PDB file of C-alpha atoms in Angstrom:
ATOM      1  CA  MET H  13     -57.374-104.739 -67.434  1.00 42.00           C
ATOM      2  CA  ALA H  14     -57.105-105.354 -71.167  1.00 51.00           C
ATOM      3  CA  ALA H  15     -55.504-102.664 -73.293  1.00 60.00           C
ATOM      4  CA  LEU H  16     -57.728-100.961 -75.843  1.00 64.00           C
ATOM      5  CA  SER H  17     -56.647-101.036 -79.458  1.00 71.00           C
ATOM      6  CA  PHE H  18     -55.671 -97.825 -81.201  1.00 69.00           C
ATOM      7  CA  GLU H  19     -58.719 -98.160 -83.464  1.00 77.00           C
ATOM      8  CA  ARG H  20     -61.047 -98.486 -80.480  1.00 75.00           C
ATOM      9  CA  LEU H  21     -59.453 -95.512 -78.719  1.00 71.00           C
ATOM     10  CA  MET H  22     -59.778 -93.349 -81.823  1.00 77.00           C
ATOM     11  CA  GLY H  23     -63.373 -94.498 -82.189  1.00 78.00           C
ATOM     12  CA  MET H  24     -64.052 -93.017 -78.752  1.00 82.00           C
ATOM     13  CA  ALA H  25     -62.652 -89.633 -79.736  1.00 88.00           C
ATOM     14  CA  HIS H  26     -64.960 -86.724 -80.509  1.00 93.00           C
ATOM     15  CA  SER H  27     -62.039 -84.345 -81.172  1.00 94.00           C
ATOM     16  CA  ILE H  28     -58.271 -84.510 -80.806  1.00 94.00           C
ATOM     17  CA  ALA H  29     -55.950 -81.521 -80.429  1.00 95.00           C
ATOM     18  CA  ILE H  30     -52.209 -81.724 -81.084  1.00 95.00           C
ATOM     19  CA  ALA H  31     -49.602 -79.065 -80.316  1.00 97.00           C
ATOM     20  CA  ARG H  32     -46.498 -79.144 -82.486  1.00 96.00           C
ATOM     21  CA  HIS H  33     -43.286 -77.183 -82.574  1.00 93.00           C
ATOM     22  CA  ALA H  34     -41.152 -77.713 -85.645  1.00 90.00           C
ATOM     23  CA  ALA H  35     -41.476 -81.414 -86.396  1.00 91.00           C
ATOM     24  CA  GLN H  36     -42.092 -82.556 -82.824  1.00 95.00           C
ATOM     25  CA  ILE H  37     -45.383 -83.105 -81.016  1.00 96.00           C
ATOM     26  CA  GLN H  38     -45.331 -81.112 -77.778  1.00 98.00           C
ATOM     27  CA  GLY H  39     -48.720 -82.131 -76.398  1.00 97.00           C
ATOM     28  CA  ILE H  40     -52.001 -83.868 -77.093  1.00 95.00           C
ATOM     29  CA  ALA H  41     -55.509 -83.835 -75.640  1.00 95.00           C
ATOM     30  CA  ALA H  42     -58.893 -85.237 -76.611  1.00 95.00           C
ATOM     31  CA  LEU H  43     -62.600 -84.999 -76.079  1.00 96.00           C
ATOM     32  CA  LYS H  44     -63.854 -88.549 -75.760  1.00 95.00           C
ATOM     33  CA  ARG H  45     -67.240 -90.194 -75.931  1.00 94.00           C
ATOM     34  CA  PRO H  46     -66.943 -92.467 -72.894  1.00 92.00           C
ATOM     35  CA  ASN H  47     -68.951 -95.644 -72.712  1.00 91.00           C
ATOM     36  CA  THR H  48     -71.923 -95.445 -70.379  1.00 96.00           C
ATOM     37  CA  ALA H  49     -70.655 -97.912 -67.776  1.00 96.00           C
ATOM     38  CA  TYR H  50     -67.295 -96.147 -67.456  1.00 94.00           C
ATOM     39  CA  ARG H  51     -68.853 -92.677 -67.186  1.00 97.00           C
ATOM     40  CA  ASN H  52     -71.453 -93.800 -64.649  1.00 97.00           C
ATOM     41  CA  GLY H  53     -68.727 -95.501 -62.621  1.00 97.00           C
ATOM     42  CA  VAL H  54     -66.686 -92.307 -62.444  1.00 97.00           C
ATOM     43  CA  PHE H  55     -69.653 -90.340 -61.118  1.00 97.00           C
ATOM     44  CA  GLU H  56     -70.576 -93.106 -58.674  1.00 97.00           C
ATOM     45  CA  LYS H  57     -67.047 -93.548 -57.301  1.00 98.00           C
ATOM     46  CA  SER H  58     -66.710 -89.790 -56.827  1.00 98.00           C
ATOM     47  CA  CYS H  59     -70.082 -89.583 -55.027  1.00 97.00           C
ATOM     48  CA  ALA H  60     -71.007 -86.673 -57.300  1.00 95.00           C
ATOM     49  CA  LEU H  61     -74.617 -85.623 -56.952  1.00 92.00           C
ATOM     50  CA  LEU H  62     -75.011 -84.915 -60.646  1.00 94.00           C
ATOM     51  CA  ALA H  63     -76.748 -86.896 -63.365  1.00 95.00           C
ATOM     52  CA  ALA H  64     -73.905 -88.720 -65.124  1.00 96.00           C
ATOM     53  CA  GLU H  65     -76.004 -89.113 -68.273  1.00 96.00           C
ATOM     54  CA  SER H  66     -75.915 -85.326 -68.713  1.00 95.00           C
ATOM     55  CA  PHE H  67     -72.186 -85.523 -69.497  1.00 97.00           C
ATOM     56  CA  ASN H  68     -71.602 -87.084 -72.904  1.00 95.00           C
ATOM     57  CA  LEU H  69     -68.059 -85.799 -73.341  1.00 97.00           C
ATOM     58  CA  GLU H  70     -64.924 -86.465 -71.318  1.00 97.00           C
ATOM     59  CA  LEU H  71     -61.807 -84.317 -71.548  1.00 98.00           C
ATOM     60  CA  GLY H  72     -58.800 -86.575 -71.342  1.00 94.00           C
ATOM     61  CA  TRP H  73     -55.480 -87.731 -72.689  1.00 91.00           C
ATOM     62  CA  VAL H  74     -54.077 -84.268 -71.834  1.00 96.00           C
ATOM     63  CA  VAL H  75     -50.327 -84.834 -72.003  1.00 96.00           C
ATOM     64  CA  VAL H  76     -47.546 -82.284 -72.530  1.00 97.00           C
ATOM     65  CA  ARG H  77     -43.881 -83.223 -72.875  1.00 97.00           C
ATOM     66  CA  PRO H  78     -42.100 -82.485 -69.587  1.00 96.00           C
ATOM     67  CA  GLU H  79     -39.605 -80.171 -71.303  1.00 96.00           C
ATOM     68  CA  ALA H  80     -42.475 -78.172 -72.873  1.00 96.00           C
ATOM     69  CA  ARG H  81     -44.499 -77.629 -69.704  1.00 95.00           C
ATOM     70  CA  GLY H  82     -45.094 -74.133 -68.377  1.00 95.00           C
ATOM     71  CA  ARG H  83     -45.579 -72.654 -71.854  1.00 96.00           C
ATOM     72  CA  GLY H  84     -49.383 -72.683 -71.985  1.00 97.00           C
ATOM     73  CA  ILE H  85     -49.622 -75.710 -74.250  1.00 98.00           C
ATOM     74  CA  ALA H  86     -52.245 -77.483 -72.120  1.00 98.00           C
ATOM     75  CA  VAL H  87     -54.289 -74.263 -72.043  1.00 98.00           C
ATOM     76  CA  SER H  88     -54.188 -74.032 -75.852  1.00 98.00           C
ATOM     77  CA  LEU H  89     -55.122 -77.683 -76.285  1.00 98.00           C
ATOM     78  CA  VAL H  90     -58.044 -77.489 -73.856  1.00 98.00           C
ATOM     79  CA  ALA H  91     -59.260 -74.194 -75.381  1.00 97.00           C
ATOM     80  CA  SER H  92     -59.400 -75.822 -78.795  1.00 97.00           C
ATOM     81  CA  LEU H  93     -61.376 -78.781 -77.477  1.00 97.00           C
ATOM     82  CA  ILE H  94     -63.804 -76.628 -75.465  1.00 96.00           C
ATOM     83  CA  GLU H  95     -64.629 -74.845 -78.706  1.00 95.00           C
ATOM     84  CA  GLN H  96     -65.258 -78.208 -80.386  1.00 94.00           C
ATOM     85  CA  ALA H  97     -67.667 -79.219 -77.592  1.00 95.00           C
ATOM     86  CA  ARG H  98     -70.068 -76.448 -78.657  1.00 92.00           C
ATOM     87  CA  GLY H  99     -71.506 -75.923 -75.178  1.00 92.00           C
ATOM     88  CA  GLU H 100     -72.022 -79.576 -74.274  1.00 95.00           C
ATOM     89  CA  ALA H 101     -71.410 -80.581 -70.672  1.00 96.00           C
ATOM     90  CA  ILE H 102     -67.947 -82.073 -70.176  1.00 98.00           C
ATOM     91  CA  TYR H 103     -66.312 -83.947 -67.338  1.00 98.00           C
ATOM     92  CA  ALA H 104     -62.668 -84.724 -66.637  1.00 98.00           C
ATOM     93  CA  THR H 105     -60.723 -86.588 -64.005  1.00 98.00           C
ATOM     94  CA  SER H 106     -57.323 -85.557 -62.764  1.00 97.00           C
ATOM     95  CA  ASN H 107     -54.793 -86.966 -60.344  1.00 97.00           C
ATOM     96  CA  THR H 108     -55.367 -85.189 -57.021  1.00 98.00           C
ATOM     97  CA  THR H 109     -51.719 -84.074 -56.980  1.00 97.00           C
ATOM     98  CA  ASN H 110     -51.787 -82.499 -60.465  1.00 96.00           C
ATOM     99  CA  GLU H 111     -52.325 -78.868 -59.460  1.00 97.00           C
ATOM    100  CA  ALA H 112     -51.205 -77.592 -62.873  1.00 96.00           C
ATOM    101  CA  MET H 113     -54.029 -79.502 -64.589  1.00 97.00           C
ATOM    102  CA  HIS H 114     -56.505 -78.387 -61.934  1.00 98.00           C
ATOM    103  CA  ALA H 115     -55.583 -74.763 -62.727  1.00 98.00           C
ATOM    104  CA  VAL H 116     -56.142 -75.360 -66.450  1.00 98.00           C
ATOM    105  CA  LEU H 117     -59.518 -76.967 -65.791  1.00 98.00           C
ATOM    106  CA  ARG H 118     -60.629 -74.115 -63.513  1.00 98.00           C
ATOM    107  CA  LYS H 119     -59.532 -71.563 -66.134  1.00 97.00           C
ATOM    108  CA  PHE H 120     -62.177 -73.072 -68.437  1.00 97.00           C
ATOM    109  CA  GLY H 121     -64.970 -73.192 -65.882  1.00 96.00           C
ATOM    110  CA  PHE H 122     -64.550 -76.731 -64.597  1.00 97.00           C
ATOM    111  CA  GLN H 123     -65.375 -77.248 -60.950  1.00 97.00           C
ATOM    112  CA  SER H 124     -64.338 -80.031 -58.644  1.00 97.00           C
ATOM    113  CA  VAL H 125     -67.307 -82.148 -57.493  1.00 97.00           C
ATOM    114  CA  GLY H 126     -67.706 -85.096 -55.177  1.00 97.00           C
ATOM    115  CA  THR H 127     -64.806 -86.712 -53.395  1.00 98.00           C
ATOM    116  CA  SER H 128     -61.527 -88.149 -54.636  1.00 98.00           C
ATOM    117  CA  TYR H 129     -61.359 -91.884 -55.265  1.00 98.00           C
ATOM    118  CA  ALA H 130     -58.693 -94.501 -55.899  1.00 97.00           C
ATOM    119  CA  SER H 131     -57.722 -95.068 -59.517  1.00 94.00           C
ATOM    120  CA  GLN H 132     -58.041 -98.639 -60.735  1.00 88.00           C
ATOM    121  CA  ARG H 133     -55.258 -98.170 -63.300  1.00 83.00           C
ATOM    122  CA  ARG H 134     -52.452 -96.705 -61.196  1.00 85.00           C
ATOM    123  CA  ASP H 135     -51.456 -95.913 -57.635  1.00 90.00           C
ATOM    124  CA  ALA H 136     -53.187 -92.544 -57.443  1.00 94.00           C
ATOM    125  CA  TYR H 137     -56.350 -90.792 -56.381  1.00 98.00           C
ATOM    126  CA  LEU H 138     -58.545 -89.042 -58.920  1.00 98.00           C
ATOM    127  CA  GLN H 139     -60.807 -86.013 -58.637  1.00 98.00           C
ATOM    128  CA  LEU H 140     -63.846 -85.423 -60.837  1.00 98.00           C
ATOM    129  CA  PHE H 141     -64.245 -82.025 -62.501  1.00 98.00           C
ATOM    130  CA  VAL H 142     -67.304 -80.911 -64.458  1.00 98.00           C
ATOM    131  CA  ARG H 143     -68.075 -78.028 -66.805  1.00 97.00           C
ATOM    132  CA  ASN H 144     -71.651 -76.808 -67.450  1.00 84.00           C
ATOM    133  CA  GLN H 145     -72.801 -78.618 -64.351  1.00 57.00           C
ATOM    134  CA  GLY H 146     -75.978 -76.555 -63.988  1.00 52.00           C
ATOM    135  CA  LEU H 147     -77.732 -79.750 -64.959  1.00 50.00           C
ATOM    136  CA  SER H 148     -80.140 -82.120 -63.260  1.00 43.00           C
ATOM    137  CA  MET H 149     -79.126 -83.657 -59.983  1.00 43.00           C
ATOM    138  CA  THR H 150     -79.494 -87.380 -59.329  1.00 45.00           C
TER     139      THR H 150
END
């Protein structure tokens, strides 16, 4: 799989949140505008019975420095991005073993849908989560 350029990645971003302490970045997260094929593939692989086209935003790139974890940084980052979404439906994927991220997602009304599926980028299984899923079913 070819790497995306920084410019292309930033072009996909709707909003980016950064947590800093002193002069050091502690965490980052983004709302992305995924391309249609990628988004549809996520919903298909997860066997989610929701209309993928209803979800125009993806929560992703949520990363907190290991030494800064457990301080609520991911919660603050996600809260900021949820506000930026202005009520739009959002989806996210998370490694099935990342219980801390699952807790953050659930705190903001995300629900797990479909079944887990193998990641194509790393040796892991992913779970689809959606927010504002009271939308049309496929």
